Amino acid sequence: MRELELLSHIYRSNPKLPPGVTIPPGDDMGAVSIGGVSVLVTVDQLADGVHFDIAYTSIEKIGRKAITRNLSDVAAMAARPVGAVAAACLPRGFGEANAKALFDAMHATANSYDCPLIGGDISVWDQKLILTVTVFAESDGVEPVLRSGATVGDTVYVTGQLGGSLTTIENPMGYTHHLDFTPRIGLARVLASNTDTRPHAMIDLSDGLGLDLTRVCEQSGVCARINTGQLPISPAAGIAARTSGRPAWQHAMSDGEDYELCFTASASLPRQIDGVSITPIGTIIEQQAGPRVLIKLPDGTRVDTADLGWEHTG
Amino acid sequence: MRELELLSHIYRSNPKLPPGVTIPPGDDMGAVSIGGVSVLVTVDQLADGVHFDIAYTSIEKIGRKAITRNLSDVAAMAARPVGAVAAACLPRGFGEANAKALFDAMHATANSYDCPLIGGDISVWDQKLILTVTVFAESDGVEPVLRSGATVGDTVYVTGQLGGSLTTIENPMGYTHHLDFTPRIGLARVLASNTDTRPHAMIDLSDGLGLDLTRVCEQSGVCARINTGQLPISPAAGIAARTSGRPAWQHAMSDGEDYELCFTASASLPRQIDGVSITPIGTIIEQQAGPRVLIKLPDGTRVDTADLGWEHTG
């Protein structure tokens, strides 16, 4: 079951959203107008066995990631976080010391982004640990960047390096970027606040570049052509490739939890901001039948992406 | 592990909350100022085996309760809901039809309170169903009622009837108020918007009157004396009493999930608003050593509440 399908269902079944909804469901954050001010909101869950494995992850890193996952959504809108609430369902026997360590880590991370925790809900059950964090944000003078603005001729960019982010049970000592990443809030606001550099569309990479860029293309009514030779492939993707036997570029295109930004812009952008690389990886093209995201190898060969796991073509 | 202890921990460990936090953690909702507007937020989880039993509960009622639990917190602040986000972790095999029914129910309930769902997060895992809903609200001209305003001499009131709300595995055909209750938003706003009737302190009854009133007393620096003869005991509490062998008033004082309001006011209030009863049950008294909530039987006997399950005396 795909998150997108269910979110689409929510969206489709709410055709008469009240006028106060300034950004409807389906973007990195939704927004409602409260007292004339647009308030952006996002929610993300972090579940043991799905988004981390408690056997291999410290309590502190779990708490940190519960906050930073949401802040990556805030970055994708070029918004400024203002506050958060956190809910936790703790496994029986988790212990009060662990619970305090968990909330201390969430709290410290949230505070470091000027995003104080202002409430919570805690339950205990006989199932695994799950954390749900909601972050709200304001535009604060920078118009939010939506997924729907990609325009034919735009260049497609990504920040940082891609692939091999996820620690897996098969690779317990492996790649920890999914725990240690830095939400690209500052970079996004710098780009979006300047008319010369403002992205037309933006998303954060949580489910893999192929799938997330597909979402941007769907919502913008366009397609994208990516040149794998331009992808900023992380060293971790190279390691993953040796294990999987698949080329490293496939890990960069398909692996989830990069928490980098992917955006499109007509401008020629700086190659880095504050030490974070910005890499052009392809071009937005006219909508056409078939997959939304087309792949070309450096030698010009086109790749059939049907089996690369980015469902939802067409 | 008590929710209050952990929330207190969050609160204590954040002594330097930024000035934008207009209602700190520890009330029914927290609030931050966004663009000069105070935005209230609450989060609640609904977990299979904790807050409902999926074997005995329809998907529609689960979805409804996920929203109404939060709206009861909105009522406790006398606020107006404006929007919601919902996160769900679905058990593998839950099925897309069930997932859609669940979101349809959440969606319909939220819309009926002018509180549209504007975003969500959906995962699938090998554990039980859990839903987490965040609702945000505005004061819209009615100053929020906090827990901390109870004053010596106030009368303690509750709405509706208390006790026996929870369906249990032992009583699968039992009491369904915890699924069917109506958040008292309209009543709260009527009371709070009129200076003659405005509550000094208010809370929604989720963990049982004894414990929830203890919270109001702690945050207000007072105690409360309750006369059990005045309690509006629900018929379901009477049924529960026959099973448990405990008096019905104990169920009215201790059972969770009433989702009625408890508040204090100096005024003499109407006995009902829009068909919802408002019952005086006791008085706010000076702070003293021992339990925060003192119980007197109709014959004047004082009850030792130490074993009634309202932890956190002192």
Coordinates of C-alpha atoms in Angstrom, one line a residue, chain A residues 1 3 5-7 9-10 12-14 17-18 21 23-26 29-35 37-39 41-45 47-48 50-51 69 82-83 85-90 95-96 99-100 103-104 107 111 116-130 132 134 136-138, chain B residues 1 3 5-7 9-10 12-14 17-18 21 23-26 29-35 37-39 41-45 47-48 50-51 69 82-83 85-90 95-96 99-100 103-104 107 111 116-130 132 134 136-138:
Chain A
M1 CA 0.0 0.0 0.0
E3 CA 1.3 6.4 1.1
E5 CA -2.4 6.4 -2.9
L6 CA -3.9 6.9 0.5
L7 CA -3.0 10.6 0.6
H9 CA -7.6 9.3 -1.5
I10 CA -7.8 11.9 1.3
R12 CA -9.8 13.3 -3.7
S13 CA -12.4 12.8 -1.1
N14 CA -12.2 16.3 0.1
L17 CA -11.8 22.0 1.1
P18 CA -12.8 25.1 3.0
V21 CA -6.9 25.6 3.5
I23 CA -2.0 24.4 0.8
P24 CA -4.1 21.2 0.4
P25 CA -3.0 17.7 1.2
G26 CA -0.4 16.2 -1.1
M29 CA 3.3 20.3 4.3
G30 CA -0.4 21.3 4.3
A31 CA -1.4 24.8 5.4
V32 CA -4.5 26.5 6.9
S33 CA -5.1 30.2 7.5
I34 CA -5.5 31.0 11.1
G35 CA -6.4 34.5 12.0
V37 CA -1.8 33.9 9.0
S38 CA -1.0 30.7 6.9
V39 CA 0.2 28.0 9.2
V41 CA 1.9 21.6 9.2
T42 CA 3.5 18.2 8.6
V43 CA 3.4 14.9 10.5
D44 CA 5.7 11.9 10.3
Q45 CA 5.9 8.6 12.1
A47 CA 8.4 3.2 13.9
D48 CA 10.7 0.5 15.2
V50 CA 10.2 0.3 9.7
H51 CA 12.2 3.5 10.1
R69 CA 12.4 13.9 9.5
V82 CA 8.0 27.3 14.9
G83 CA 6.9 24.5 17.1
V85 CA 4.2 18.2 19.4
A86 CA 5.3 14.6 19.9
A87 CA 3.4 11.4 20.6
A88 CA 5.0 8.2 21.7
C89 CA 3.7 4.7 22.2
L90 CA 6.3 3.0 24.3
G95 CA 11.6 2.1 31.2
E96 CA 11.4 5.6 32.4
A99 CA 11.7 7.5 27.9
K100 CA 13.4 10.5 29.4
F103 CA 12.3 13.0 25.0
D104 CA 15.5 14.8 25.9
H107 CA 13.6 18.2 22.9
N111 CA 15.2 23.5 20.4
P116 CA 10.1 24.0 20.8
L117 CA 8.1 21.0 21.8
I118 CA 4.8 22.4 23.3
G119 CA 2.9 19.2 24.0
G120 CA 2.7 15.5 23.7
D121 CA 0.9 12.3 24.3
I122 CA 2.5 9.2 25.8
S123 CA 1.1 5.7 26.0
V124 CA 2.5 2.3 26.9
W125 CA 1.6 -0.9 25.0
D126 CA 2.7 -4.4 24.3
Q127 CA 3.9 -3.5 20.7
K128 CA 7.0 -1.9 19.3
L129 CA 8.1 1.7 19.8
I130 CA 6.5 4.3 17.6
T132 CA 4.8 10.6 15.8
T134 CA 4.0 17.1 14.1
F136 CA 4.2 23.5 12.3
A137 CA 5.9 26.3 10.5
E138 CA 5.4 29.7 9.0
Chain B
M1 CA 4.7 5.2 33.7
E3 CA 1.8 10.5 31.0
E5 CA 5.3 12.6 34.8
L6 CA 6.8 12.5 31.3
L7 CA 5.0 15.6 30.2
H9 CA 9.7 16.2 32.4
I10 CA 9.3 17.8 29.0
R12 CA 10.7 21.0 33.4
S13 CA 13.5 20.5 31.0
N14 CA 12.5 23.4 28.9
L17 CA 10.8 28.4 26.4
P18 CA 11.0 31.0 23.6
V21 CA 5.2 29.9 23.3
I23 CA 0.7 28.2 26.3
P24 CA 3.5 25.9 27.5
P25 CA 3.3 22.1 27.7
G26 CA 1.1 20.8 30.4
M29 CA -3.3 22.2 24.3
G30 CA -0.1 24.1 23.9
A31 CA 0.2 27.2 21.8
V32 CA 2.7 29.2 19.9
S33 CA 2.5 32.6 18.3
I34 CA 2.8 32.5 14.5
G35 CA 2.9 35.8 12.8
V37 CA -1.6 34.8 16.0
S38 CA -1.7 32.3 18.8
V39 CA -2.1 28.8 17.3
V41 CA -2.1 22.4 19.1
T42 CA -2.9 19.0 20.6
V43 CA -1.9 15.5 19.7
D44 CA -3.5 12.2 20.7
Q45 CA -2.8 8.6 19.9
A47 CA -3.8 2.4 19.7
D48 CA -5.3 -1.0 19.3
V50 CA -5.0 0.5 24.5
H51 CA -7.7 2.9 23.4
R69 CA -10.4 12.6 21.2
V82 CA -9.3 24.8 12.3
G83 CA -7.4 21.8 10.9
V85 CA -3.2 16.0 10.3
A86 CA -3.4 12.2 10.8
A87 CA -0.7 9.6 10.9
A88 CA -1.5 5.9 10.7
C89 CA 0.7 2.8 11.2
L90 CA -1.4 0.0 9.7
G95 CA -6.1 -4.0 3.5
E96 CA -6.7 -0.9 1.4
A99 CA -7.5 1.9 5.2
K100 CA -9.9 3.9 3.1
F103 CA -9.6 7.7 6.6
D104 CA -13.1 8.3 5.3
H107 CA -12.2 12.8 7.3
N111 CA -15.2 18.0 8.3
P116 CA -10.3 19.6 7.6
L117 CA -7.5 17.0 7.3
I118 CA -4.7 18.7 5.5
G119 CA -2.0 16.1 5.6
G120 CA -1.0 12.7 6.8
D121 CA 1.6 10.0 7.0
I122 CA 0.9 6.3 6.5
S123 CA 3.1 3.3 7.2
V124 CA 2.6 -0.4 7.3
W125 CA 4.2 -2.6 9.9
D126 CA 3.9 -6.0 11.6
Q127 CA 2.4 -4.6 14.8
K128 CA -1.0 -3.4 15.8
L129 CA -3.0 -0.4 14.4
I130 CA -2.1 3.0 15.8
T132 CA -2.1 9.7 15.8
T134 CA -2.9 16.4 15.7
F136 CA -4.8 22.9 15.7
A137 CA -7.2 25.5 16.8
E138 CA -7.6 29.2 17.3

